[in-house]
Amino acid sequence: MSVLRSGGNNQLNRGFLRTIGPLGLALVILIGALGSSASAAAAMKTVRYRGYSVRVPASWPVYRLSDNAQTCVRFNRHAVYLGTPSAAQRCPAHAAGRTEAILVAPSATIHHGGFQTQAASAPALVTGATGRETRLTDAAHGVTVTATWNRSPGLIEGALHVRSLTRGPAAHVASSTGFQAQARRVAHATGNVYTGPGFDACSTPSQNSMNAWRSSPYRALGVYIGGANSACAQPNLNSTWMATQSAAGWHMIPIYVGLQAPSNTCGCAAISSSRAASQGTAAAQDAVTQAQAVGIGAGNPIYNDMEGYPRGGSNSTAVMNFLAAWTTQLHAEGYVSGIYSSGGSGIADLVSRYGTTYSEPDDIWVADWNGSASTSDPYLPANDWPSHQRLHQYSGAHNETYGGVRINIDGDYLDAATAGGGSATPAAAPSLSVSPTSSGIVQLAASWPGISGITTWRTLGGTNPTALGSVDNSPLRGVTTTIAEHSAFPYYAIQALTASGQVIGTSSTVPTRPHVVLYGHSVFVPRTGITGVPAGCFTGAACQLSATVTSGRRLVASASSERLNSSGGLLFFSLNATGRRLLAHTRGRRLPVRIIVRDVSGRSASALMNLVPYTTVGSGPRRSASPASTLRLLGKRDFVLRGATGGILATCTGAAPCLVTTKISAAHQTVATTKPEFMGANSAVYLSYRLTGYGRSLLARAKGNQLGVRVVLSDATATAVAHISLSSFR
């Protein structure tokens, strides 16, 4: 990976064209074409390995890997490589892009980009999922050929003696399901947030190198798992390697080198501006396939490497559309989205969209080679990606030696999500990862590769790790099933069920890491005075929360430390003069803001919300609350959109979800009722309702826009009663 550098100019070429004129230019082109055609026909050579031959330009170097174990197999330079890539190859810290290059290796086993191709019984030509890569197995000669290309696919067709790079003579096209089947046999683990020094290297180091580097200060490692512009072969990378490093205490940073900006500085395969979103989706899908092939399952991050590019116009638009789709699809697959880019290009574009409706990555990796081994960087404002979401590549390619082993690396400092490795054999029990989010939803990822007959996952949760209760059931969905759990428990487990409901396996109990959350999408703000944002505290102790509210780069509110000792409560703040001015002039009466809450323990949550203004006059009606053991209302005021639809903010606490019915009455008459509505355990929810015609007329005539109502929340075991005020807003 690299930072953005400016390119050269073409003044000499432009001056030459002006000098010779149009007629001279045509003559030069004609002569050049005739000359280049004749020389091209003559300047070819045939390279043979184990009886298999390829025909390539005579200028291409040929590397016999058995002669030098340190030769780096790179697909971003014209070359022919013969033999098996060595575990001891020495590669530069970073190489991006692909050009026309060929590797011919014994077909017993060859690794590249996370795939492992086994010898086939008949010739087979396989085009990689990301394009610009073909793998051909020739059983007659016992070789597997990996070929890449950029602008000259015809050259590779001629070299491999095939009519097309998607179908060869007397050959069948093998699908990628074999690779995916291998992934399904891998049991996945997840990593966690790592804070400390790390490095990335283009080719995954060998096991001996990793053992030697345990004496280094590093404990995190960037690993290139594939992508259309991934340049280095990966002879060491497989699920066993990943599992071994995880067990040894290493934290992996999976890197996917996908399509680059339409106008990029690395000469790489580029995004199509008209198809940027679909290409970003396809890149995420392929990244998941390649990640799972080496044991990186759902719940882990994958970082897209977007090299430096000139910012602005359609270039920035295409990149941002591609990366938004990348993030959206990774989330749909149950993975954490990370993006690496140069501070002056991709990072600057992402920062300019931070706090808007743009689909932001979960973690950000800035390349700024300023030598500062920290996650603070001038390109990243302090309030952007603040919650253990940052990596900083602070130094470029250089050699370092530990335990007698030299590796060319980029230097990194992390405070962000890393990945755990998997096992190459089926696990004895289902695996489960638990990832709480800032919105209150807990993402569960359930998997049991290699086991058939599973139709349903049953979620277990509770406060006691030895006595968990059933929460809900979810249907099996692929290798890894991602479950959005609305109940928040300190402990979870998962059970695998057959079609008849038989339990065939139970995972180990997994604790939920301490965290804080923010509920809802809107905060209602009075003309003067304070307002409250619903927050939750899941740290195992009382929280002392503070908050900052920003609109773009402007601070519009802050709240000093306030105690919150339950799963739901209100954190109060008041807008400053800047905030009130922005809210008064915002379009549509909705001011988008980012709210960040922080606990004294260092845990934090961040959410995009809308500030919505409302107006009342006077002190309003009497308000009181009588909570039940598991049900209670939050706050003493709720809001109704244009006098018709509204939501009652309430919490459900305890060992099980609540199924709640709401009844609202005013002036001795019922003005709203609801059917039973699900509320996750230990969470806050807005219970939606619609006022009757009589209720709307009462609210319209209410003094000071404050209608006193009685709210009754009931489930099978408890009833909570409160007297609150309803206010209308637009």
XYZ file of C-alpha atoms in Angstrom:
730
model
C 0.000 0.000 0.000
C 1.224 3.468 -0.698
C 0.502 7.147 -0.338
C -0.507 9.375 -3.246
C 2.279 10.848 -5.305
C 2.020 13.236 -8.251
C 2.832 11.992 -11.732
C 5.035 13.477 -14.448
C 4.027 15.518 -17.511
C 3.888 15.002 -21.256
C 5.259 18.360 -22.452
C 7.980 16.733 -24.592
C 5.495 14.490 -26.410
C 3.079 17.350 -27.016
C 5.885 19.530 -28.432
C 6.995 16.741 -30.761
C 3.459 16.307 -32.154
C 3.151 20.032 -32.842
C 6.488 19.952 -34.736
C 5.771 17.072 -37.144
C 2.166 18.064 -37.945
C -0.744 15.809 -38.946
C 0.831 14.348 -42.118
C 4.068 13.567 -40.366
C 2.166 12.042 -37.485
C 0.266 9.710 -39.830
C 3.529 8.627 -41.458
C 5.149 7.985 -38.098
C 2.141 5.923 -36.982
C 2.187 3.886 -40.206
C 5.909 3.223 -40.037
C 5.670 2.472 -36.321
C 2.817 0.074 -36.864
C 4.624 -1.805 -39.617
C 7.816 -1.907 -37.635
C 6.194 -2.955 -34.383
C 4.180 -5.659 -36.159
C 7.259 -7.148 -37.724
C 9.314 -6.968 -34.555
C 6.457 -8.392 -32.465
C 6.270 -11.441 -34.694
C 10.006 -12.012 -34.354
C 10.440 -11.032 -30.709
C 8.666 -14.015 -29.141
C 10.053 -17.014 -27.307
C 8.794 -20.359 -26.101
C 9.302 -21.282 -22.450
C 8.924 -24.938 -21.395
C 8.377 -26.507 -18.001
C 7.723 -30.222 -17.482
C 6.757 -30.540 -21.142
C 4.202 -27.707 -20.947
C 5.027 -24.630 -23.044
C 4.001 -20.982 -23.086
C 4.828 -18.456 -25.815
C 5.638 -14.982 -24.526
C 7.475 -11.828 -25.647
C 11.230 -12.332 -25.759
C 11.729 -9.391 -23.405
C 9.969 -11.152 -20.528
C 12.337 -12.455 -17.854
C 12.006 -16.112 -16.840
C 12.464 -16.967 -13.146
C 13.143 -20.589 -12.207
C 12.031 -20.535 -8.588
C 14.127 -23.563 -7.632
C 17.263 -21.549 -8.449
C 16.463 -18.787 -5.948
C 14.020 -19.352 -3.087
C 13.872 -15.606 -2.429
C 12.360 -14.717 -5.822
C 9.074 -12.886 -5.293
C 6.224 -14.034 -7.520
C 4.515 -10.797 -8.492
C 1.754 -10.365 -11.030
C 2.267 -6.643 -11.543
C 5.323 -7.120 -13.774
C 5.799 -8.985 -17.063
C 7.465 -12.291 -16.222
C 7.229 -16.062 -16.397
C 7.730 -17.927 -13.100
C 8.511 -21.650 -13.181
C 8.128 -23.829 -10.084
C 6.482 -23.564 -6.693
C 6.597 -20.141 -4.974
C 8.840 -20.459 -1.940
C 7.699 -19.831 1.610
C 10.890 -17.795 1.936
C 10.293 -15.445 -1.017
C 11.285 -11.835 -0.388
C 8.720 -9.374 -1.640
C 8.403 -5.611 -1.310
C 6.118 -4.367 1.441
C 3.544 -3.397 -1.127
C 2.754 -4.057 -4.762
C -0.604 -3.270 -6.353
C -2.087 -3.905 -9.751
C -1.863 -6.662 -12.322
C -0.360 -6.971 -15.759
C 0.379 -9.849 -18.110
C 2.324 -12.470 -16.138
C 2.393 -16.269 -15.891
C 3.219 -18.770 -13.133
C 3.640 -22.435 -14.116
C 3.867 -24.707 -11.072
C 3.588 -28.403 -10.221
C -0.127 -29.033 -9.859
C -0.022 -30.829 -6.511
C -0.845 -27.608 -4.691
C -0.593 -23.913 -5.482
C -1.794 -21.026 -3.350
C -2.681 -17.606 -4.611
C -4.997 -14.947 -3.269
C -6.533 -17.265 -0.690
C -7.433 -20.033 -3.165
C -5.889 -23.481 -3.188
C -6.169 -25.276 -6.539
C -5.789 -29.039 -6.623
C -4.798 -31.095 -9.670
C -7.726 -32.041 -11.885
C -8.250 -35.236 -13.864
C -8.719 -33.262 -17.088
C -7.541 -29.858 -18.343
C -9.601 -27.089 -16.806
C -9.600 -23.361 -17.295
C -10.955 -21.263 -14.429
C -11.381 -17.496 -14.605
C -11.100 -15.829 -11.206
C -14.209 -14.245 -9.714
C -12.663 -10.790 -9.864
C -11.494 -11.091 -13.481
C -8.032 -10.625 -15.002
C -6.854 -13.932 -13.582
C -7.043 -17.445 -15.022
C -5.985 -20.767 -13.543
C -5.453 -23.691 -15.903
C -4.700 -27.242 -14.797
C -3.023 -29.543 -17.339
C -3.091 -33.054 -15.884
C -1.129 -34.483 -18.835
C 1.937 -32.476 -17.846
C 1.147 -32.220 -14.127
C 1.167 -28.433 -13.994
C -1.146 -25.667 -12.856
C -0.855 -22.330 -14.637
C -1.849 -19.021 -13.068
C -1.992 -16.160 -15.564
C -2.979 -12.537 -15.051
C -3.515 -9.652 -17.433
C -4.520 -6.013 -17.610
C -4.780 -4.457 -21.080
C -3.647 -7.388 -23.254
C -5.777 -10.478 -22.629
C -5.030 -11.601 -26.186
C -1.380 -11.969 -25.270
C -2.301 -14.425 -22.509
C -4.659 -16.318 -24.831
C -1.799 -16.805 -27.260
C 0.625 -17.736 -24.506
C -1.696 -20.431 -23.120
C -2.800 -21.659 -26.593
C -6.503 -21.071 -25.861
C -9.185 -19.407 -27.964
C -10.684 -17.575 -25.011
C -9.800 -16.824 -21.409
C -13.161 -18.234 -20.375
C -12.984 -21.464 -22.398
C -10.060 -23.394 -23.838
C -9.920 -26.071 -26.528
C -11.166 -29.472 -25.411
C -11.572 -28.079 -21.926
C -14.463 -27.545 -19.587
C -15.013 -24.449 -17.496
C -14.823 -25.294 -13.820
C -16.918 -23.224 -11.452
C -15.689 -21.615 -8.273
C -17.928 -23.806 -6.129
C -14.982 -26.040 -5.384
C -13.223 -23.166 -3.698
C -16.384 -22.256 -1.790
C -16.845 -25.860 -0.722
C -13.388 -25.769 0.746
C -14.356 -22.630 2.654
C -17.393 -24.382 4.108
C -15.143 -26.955 5.717
C -13.387 -24.260 7.710
C -14.381 -23.453 11.275
C -14.160 -19.710 11.818
C -12.997 -17.644 14.761
C -13.232 -13.893 15.242
C -10.699 -11.353 16.350
C -11.144 -8.243 18.443
C -9.954 -4.696 18.837
C -6.176 -4.512 19.029
C -4.246 -1.446 20.140
C -0.559 -1.362 19.349
C 2.062 -1.618 16.585
C 1.648 -3.739 13.478
C 3.000 -4.171 9.962
C 1.883 -5.271 6.520
C 3.843 -7.185 3.886
C 2.874 -7.996 0.312
C 3.547 -11.729 0.620
C 2.397 -13.538 3.759
C 5.501 -14.479 5.815
C 6.348 -18.139 6.319
C 5.740 -19.919 9.596
C 9.478 -19.792 10.392
C 9.460 -16.044 9.774
C 6.423 -15.565 12.000
C 8.107 -17.581 14.749
C 11.231 -15.439 14.465
C 9.223 -12.217 14.536
C 7.648 -13.048 17.856
C 10.685 -11.208 19.231
C 9.518 -8.048 17.415
C 7.374 -5.310 19.012
C 4.598 -6.117 16.527
C 1.528 -8.206 17.222
C -0.649 -7.264 14.217
C -0.094 -8.205 10.583
C -1.750 -7.094 7.338
C -2.564 -10.099 5.140
C -3.495 -9.768 1.449
C -6.339 -12.199 0.782
C -7.009 -11.313 -2.881
C -8.672 -8.861 -5.225
C -8.462 -7.786 -8.863
C -5.288 -5.791 -8.151
C -3.617 -8.076 -5.610
C -0.097 -8.450 -6.975
C 1.803 -10.992 -4.849
C 1.408 -14.763 -4.794
C 0.613 -16.193 -1.361
C 2.318 -19.613 -0.977
C 1.973 -19.519 2.802
C -1.587 -18.323 3.230
C -4.236 -20.895 4.177
C -6.607 -21.585 7.055
C -3.994 -23.542 9.002
C -1.561 -20.624 8.819
C -4.294 -18.253 10.000
C -5.283 -20.476 12.915
C -1.658 -20.952 13.948
C -0.963 -17.211 14.036
C -4.152 -16.498 15.989
C -3.193 -19.121 18.556
C 0.237 -17.483 18.831
C -1.334 -14.110 19.671
C -1.128 -12.376 16.290
C -3.951 -10.093 15.151
C -4.672 -10.241 11.418
C -5.720 -7.331 9.191
C -7.302 -8.915 6.075
C -6.626 -6.729 3.006
C -8.492 -6.942 -0.294
C -7.012 -5.024 -3.246
C -10.072 -4.417 -5.398
C -10.667 -2.181 -8.405
C -9.108 1.260 -8.129
C -10.202 4.802 -9.005
C -11.031 5.396 -12.697
C -7.952 7.613 -12.837
C -5.435 6.034 -10.456
C -1.733 6.392 -9.751
C -0.838 2.680 -9.754
C -1.870 1.790 -13.308
C -4.356 -0.663 -11.812
C -7.586 -2.163 -13.132
C -10.164 0.572 -12.595
C -13.723 1.105 -11.444
C -16.282 1.836 -14.146
C -18.028 5.071 -13.200
C -21.371 3.788 -14.482
C -21.086 0.496 -12.576
C -19.258 1.595 -9.427
C -21.952 0.466 -6.978
C -22.437 -2.974 -8.527
C -18.676 -3.461 -8.697
C -18.346 -2.512 -5.031
C -21.003 -5.084 -4.153
C -19.252 -7.753 -6.241
C -15.903 -6.931 -4.611
C -17.378 -7.404 -1.129
C -18.944 -10.720 -2.124
C -15.662 -11.963 -3.560
C -13.756 -10.714 -0.512
C -16.056 -12.750 1.753
C -15.495 -15.868 -0.368
C -11.734 -15.440 -0.235
C -11.787 -14.608 3.472
C -13.780 -17.716 4.311
C -11.430 -19.845 2.196
C -8.639 -19.024 4.668
C -10.758 -19.275 7.808
C -11.842 -15.649 8.290
C -15.530 -15.862 9.124
C -18.367 -13.435 9.744
C -17.863 -10.961 12.564
C -14.349 -10.174 11.329
C -13.219 -7.085 9.402
C -12.036 -6.957 5.791
C -10.149 -3.839 4.662
C -10.465 -2.633 1.069
C -7.199 -1.172 -0.251
C -8.009 1.943 -2.289
C -4.707 3.304 -3.580
C -4.023 6.999 -4.031
C -5.856 8.885 -6.774
C -6.459 12.469 -7.931
C -9.503 13.734 -6.047
C -12.485 15.456 -7.543
C -15.288 15.113 -10.060
C -16.283 11.709 -11.373
C -13.123 10.145 -9.940
C -14.141 10.799 -6.326
C -17.796 10.032 -7.067
C -16.968 6.606 -8.499
C -14.708 5.723 -5.577
C -17.270 6.803 -2.983
C -20.071 4.859 -4.721
C -17.847 1.777 -4.890
C -16.861 1.990 -1.226
C -20.418 2.657 -0.021
C -21.579 -0.499 -1.794
C -18.589 -2.392 -0.369
C -19.603 -1.428 3.176
C -23.293 -2.171 2.640
C -22.614 -5.643 1.231
C -20.043 -6.559 3.903
C -22.594 -5.650 6.568
C -25.176 -7.823 4.815
C -22.665 -10.694 4.907
C -22.046 -10.167 8.630
C -18.554 -8.672 8.299
C -16.999 -5.454 9.577
C -16.134 -2.959 6.825
C -12.705 -1.362 6.771
C -11.140 0.947 4.186
C -7.480 1.791 3.637
C -6.443 4.775 1.534
C -4.035 7.683 1.270
C -4.714 10.598 3.565
C -4.898 13.055 0.666
C -7.279 11.046 -1.503
C -9.629 8.301 -0.256
C -9.427 9.357 3.386
C -10.090 12.997 2.534
C -13.126 12.012 0.460
C -14.480 9.803 3.255
C -13.900 12.490 5.884
C -15.844 14.986 3.753
C -18.861 12.652 3.965
C -18.522 11.753 7.629
C -21.641 12.480 9.648
C -23.919 12.479 6.587
C -26.192 9.712 5.291
C -23.238 8.143 3.439
C -22.599 4.446 4.244
C -19.441 4.888 6.280
C -16.962 2.073 6.919
C -16.718 0.813 10.478
C -12.932 1.261 10.578
C -10.617 3.636 8.730
C -6.939 3.096 7.817
C -5.050 6.221 6.833
C -1.763 6.070 4.907
C 0.283 9.080 5.956
C 3.994 8.371 6.239
C 4.756 11.003 8.846
C 6.597 8.690 11.253
C 4.047 9.143 14.034
C 3.274 5.728 15.583
C -0.217 6.660 16.735
C -3.751 6.780 15.356
C -3.849 10.572 15.518
C -3.337 12.092 12.080
C -3.899 15.504 10.461
C -6.087 13.916 7.783
C -8.458 12.448 10.410
C -10.349 14.894 12.656
C -10.398 13.737 16.275
C -14.165 13.150 16.344
C -14.220 11.020 13.182
C -14.121 7.237 13.719
C -13.263 7.805 17.398
C -14.325 4.521 19.017
C -11.412 2.095 18.464
C -11.913 2.474 14.694
C -8.551 3.746 13.446
C -5.354 2.458 11.887
C -2.424 4.549 10.724
C 0.234 3.446 8.242
C 2.943 5.791 9.402
C 5.954 4.484 7.424
C 6.471 3.076 3.939
C 8.498 0.146 2.640
C 11.641 -0.573 4.663
C 13.519 -3.618 5.941
C 13.410 -4.808 9.536
C 15.077 -7.893 11.002
C 14.047 -9.944 14.039
C 15.242 -13.386 15.003
C 17.600 -13.288 12.046
C 14.735 -12.902 9.539
C 14.472 -9.792 7.358
C 11.098 -8.675 5.950
C 10.275 -5.614 3.886
C 7.304 -3.970 5.631
C 5.110 -0.921 6.002
C 4.774 0.273 9.602
C 1.313 0.575 11.183
C -0.243 1.561 14.480
C -3.700 0.201 15.320
C -6.643 0.879 17.574
C -9.243 -1.023 15.572
C -10.877 -4.316 14.685
C -8.669 -7.234 13.666
C -9.463 -10.763 12.519
C -9.079 -14.175 14.085
C -8.020 -17.253 12.152
C -9.904 -20.481 11.596
C -9.229 -24.172 11.917
C -8.814 -26.430 8.894
C -10.936 -29.210 10.436
C -14.635 -29.244 11.369
C -15.301 -28.045 14.903
C -16.842 -30.312 17.534
C -19.529 -27.714 18.260
C -21.059 -24.663 16.575
C -19.064 -21.437 16.689
C -20.539 -18.116 17.736
C -19.271 -14.549 17.608
C -21.008 -11.727 19.478
C -20.631 -8.136 18.247
C -22.658 -5.414 19.997
C -23.365 -2.291 17.961
C -23.834 1.354 18.866
C -27.540 1.144 17.941
C -28.345 -1.464 20.594
C -28.584 -4.399 18.183
C -26.247 -7.288 18.989
C -24.927 -9.020 15.862
C -24.533 -12.778 16.292
C -22.702 -14.894 13.708
C -23.444 -18.628 13.974
C -21.554 -21.264 11.998
C -20.818 -25.002 12.026
C -19.050 -25.851 8.751
C -19.058 -29.462 7.616
C -22.175 -30.437 9.573
C -25.304 -31.263 7.564
C -28.929 -31.369 8.685
C -29.057 -27.937 10.344
C -32.196 -25.960 9.481
C -32.495 -23.526 12.398
C -30.359 -21.675 14.933
C -31.775 -21.117 18.426
C -30.390 -18.143 20.325
C -29.847 -18.513 24.064
C -29.214 -15.517 26.278
C -29.119 -14.425 29.894
C -27.322 -12.806 32.789
C -25.964 -16.075 34.214
C -23.553 -17.962 31.923
C -24.656 -21.303 33.374
C -28.419 -20.664 33.059
C -29.299 -19.228 29.649
C -32.855 -19.066 28.354
C -34.267 -19.364 24.843
C -34.590 -16.010 23.078
C -35.675 -16.766 19.492
C -35.072 -18.956 16.429
C -33.513 -18.015 13.081
C -33.403 -20.042 9.847
C -30.061 -21.309 8.527
C -28.667 -18.917 5.882
C -25.493 -20.149 4.205
C -22.144 -20.992 5.755
C -22.529 -18.327 8.420
C -25.899 -17.113 9.650
C -25.936 -13.524 10.854
C -28.613 -12.775 13.463
C -29.607 -9.239 14.460
C -30.531 -9.743 18.101
C -32.644 -6.979 19.654
C -32.261 -8.337 23.192
C -29.113 -7.347 25.065
C -27.684 -9.978 27.413
C -24.280 -10.297 29.052
C -23.997 -13.871 27.705
C -25.086 -15.738 24.574
C -24.923 -19.241 23.129
C -26.349 -20.840 20.001
C -27.966 -24.220 19.357
C -28.139 -26.041 16.013
C -31.562 -27.600 15.337
C -32.729 -30.131 12.745
C -36.008 -29.881 10.834
C -37.703 -31.896 13.601
C -36.465 -29.487 16.271
C -33.765 -31.797 17.637
C -30.740 -30.062 19.169
C -27.592 -31.531 17.568
C -25.045 -29.086 18.964
C -24.596 -26.171 21.343
C -21.845 -23.568 21.151
C -19.778 -22.446 24.071
C -21.146 -19.492 26.036
C -19.791 -16.201 24.714
C -19.702 -13.028 26.831
C -20.807 -9.723 25.314
C -18.074 -7.144 25.508
C -18.904 -4.055 27.605
C -20.382 -1.265 25.504
C -22.740 1.702 25.439
C -25.496 2.400 22.925
C -27.699 5.130 21.492
C -31.351 4.447 20.655
C -33.571 5.844 17.921
C -33.045 8.147 14.972
C -34.386 11.477 16.217
C -33.919 13.837 19.142
C -36.696 16.369 19.785
C -35.429 19.811 20.717
C -37.483 22.569 22.421
C -37.098 26.212 21.539
C -35.322 26.745 24.871
C -34.100 24.406 27.565
C -32.709 20.886 27.580
C -33.477 17.735 25.642
C -32.553 14.095 26.126
C -31.079 11.381 23.896
C -31.929 7.763 24.817
C -28.801 5.813 25.758
C -27.980 2.433 27.225
C -25.183 1.231 29.493
C -23.853 -2.340 29.240
C -20.572 -2.192 31.078
C -21.374 -4.301 34.120
C -21.290 -1.173 36.283
C -22.871 2.268 36.416
C -21.838 4.496 33.528
C -20.684 8.085 33.764
C -21.525 9.338 30.276
C -20.617 12.570 28.529
C -21.742 13.571 25.054
C -20.786 15.752 22.108
C -23.149 16.691 19.274
C -21.725 17.929 15.980
C -23.195 19.088 12.678
C -20.471 18.617 10.122
C -17.418 20.186 11.743
C -19.376 22.414 14.100
C -20.000 21.609 17.735
C -23.674 22.248 18.469
C -23.993 20.765 21.972
C -22.119 18.979 24.711
C -23.104 17.291 27.949
C -20.985 16.843 31.025
C -20.701 13.512 32.790
C -24.042 12.054 33.854
C -24.763 8.815 35.693
C -26.678 6.112 33.848
C -27.161 2.883 35.773
C -29.621 0.852 33.701
C -30.096 -0.515 30.213
C -32.023 2.607 29.226
C -32.080 6.254 30.228
C -31.912 9.812 28.919
C -28.681 11.750 28.581
C -29.537 15.459 28.663
C -27.964 18.343 26.755
C -28.801 21.826 25.528
C -27.973 23.270 22.104
C -25.484 26.130 21.966
C -26.091 29.276 19.912
C -24.572 27.706 16.794
C -26.842 24.678 17.120
C -29.989 26.750 17.536
C -29.120 28.901 14.532
C -28.501 25.841 12.351
C -31.697 24.160 13.529
C -33.756 27.278 12.841
C -32.538 27.452 9.231
C -32.324 23.771 8.321
C -34.378 22.448 5.428
C -37.299 20.218 6.215
C -37.012 20.963 9.936
C -34.462 18.157 10.349
C -30.837 18.876 11.269
C -28.532 15.845 10.741
C -26.015 15.533 13.564
C -23.563 13.022 14.925
C -23.904 12.220 18.619
C -20.991 10.593 20.426
C -21.344 9.416 24.026
C -18.367 8.314 26.104
C -18.118 6.488 29.383
C -15.350 7.201 31.891
C -14.103 3.668 31.165
C -13.235 4.769 27.615
C -16.115 2.960 25.914
C -18.146 5.017 23.487
C -20.971 4.939 20.950
C -21.608 7.072 17.903
C -24.805 7.541 15.872
C -26.252 9.739 13.160
C -29.531 11.323 14.254
C -31.843 14.151 13.282
C -32.582 17.068 15.571
C -36.284 17.896 15.270
C -37.641 21.182 16.696
C -40.907 21.497 18.608
C -42.590 24.313 20.493
C -44.587 24.325 23.756
C -45.908 27.063 26.023
C -46.232 26.884 29.785
C -45.434 24.180 32.303
C -47.891 21.637 30.916
C -49.973 18.932 32.623
C -49.063 16.851 35.675
C -46.647 14.024 34.914
C -45.783 10.904 36.909
C -44.706 7.287 36.408
C -45.359 3.925 38.080
C -42.926 1.459 36.477
C -43.325 -2.326 36.654
C -40.590 -4.851 37.347
C -39.856 -5.299 33.628
C -41.546 -2.301 31.964
C -41.097 1.435 32.296
C -41.477 4.597 30.237
C -38.471 6.824 29.572
C -39.040 10.550 29.911
C -42.171 12.510 30.619
C -42.939 13.763 27.117
C -43.501 12.008 23.782
C -44.160 13.366 20.333
C -46.796 13.035 17.601
C -46.091 13.748 13.924
C -48.624 16.278 12.585
C -51.052 15.251 15.313
C -51.533 11.654 14.114
C -48.721 9.098 14.599
C -46.302 8.900 17.493
C -44.146 6.653 19.616
C -43.939 5.924 23.333
C -40.320 5.485 24.456
C -40.140 2.560 26.858
C -37.758 -0.118 28.096
C -38.073 -3.841 28.702
C -35.720 -5.242 31.335
C -35.163 -8.724 32.648
C -34.391 -12.206 31.423
C -36.817 -12.332 28.479
C -38.244 -10.087 25.740
C -41.565 -8.343 26.319
C -44.691 -8.538 24.178
C -46.338 -5.234 24.997
C -49.779 -3.736 24.409
C -50.134 0.049 24.641
C -53.254 1.974 25.675
C -53.395 5.783 25.745
C -56.309 7.725 27.189
C -57.168 11.412 27.573
C -60.229 13.190 28.948
C -61.528 9.819 30.207
C -61.549 8.306 26.713
C -59.188 5.940 24.869
C -57.332 7.834 22.148
C -54.923 5.090 20.967
C -54.363 1.351 21.328
C -51.871 -1.047 19.779
C -51.626 -4.732 19.090
C -48.956 -6.663 21.010
C -45.509 -5.394 19.963
C -42.151 -7.117 20.500
C -39.553 -5.411 22.694
C -36.100 -6.897 23.070
C -34.930 -7.609 26.586
C -32.805 -4.876 28.164
C -33.396 -2.400 25.364
C -35.292 0.806 24.669
C -37.936 0.938 21.922
C -40.375 3.455 20.471
C -43.842 1.798 20.605
C -45.750 3.154 17.622
C -49.404 4.194 17.725
C -51.929 6.316 15.845
C -54.311 8.698 17.605
C -58.016 8.402 17.014
C -59.909 11.310 15.504
C -60.952 12.386 18.988
C -57.349 12.204 20.177
C -56.149 14.337 17.260
C -58.779 16.974 18.015
C -57.767 17.035 21.683
C -54.101 17.490 20.765
C -54.938 20.222 18.260
C -56.770 22.165 21.009
C -54.284 21.358 23.802
C -53.072 24.410 25.692
C -49.474 25.197 24.838
C -49.230 22.107 22.572
C -49.182 19.843 25.629
C -51.869 17.172 25.948
C -51.906 15.265 29.228
C -52.479 11.515 28.670
C -52.431 8.319 30.673
C -50.300 5.525 29.198
C -50.657 1.878 30.206
C -48.080 -0.669 29.018
C -48.995 -4.309 29.619
C -47.473 -7.694 28.907
C -48.307 -11.130 30.308
C -46.661 -10.478 33.678
C -46.421 -6.730 34.294
C -48.204 -3.386 33.854
C -46.535 0.031 33.858
C -48.590 3.232 34.151
C -47.497 6.797 33.485
C -48.998 10.243 33.068
C -47.075 12.113 30.368
C -47.471 14.989 27.930
C -47.922 14.607 24.175
C -46.692 17.383 21.885
C -47.199 17.755 18.147
C -44.358 18.377 15.719
C -43.992 18.734 11.958
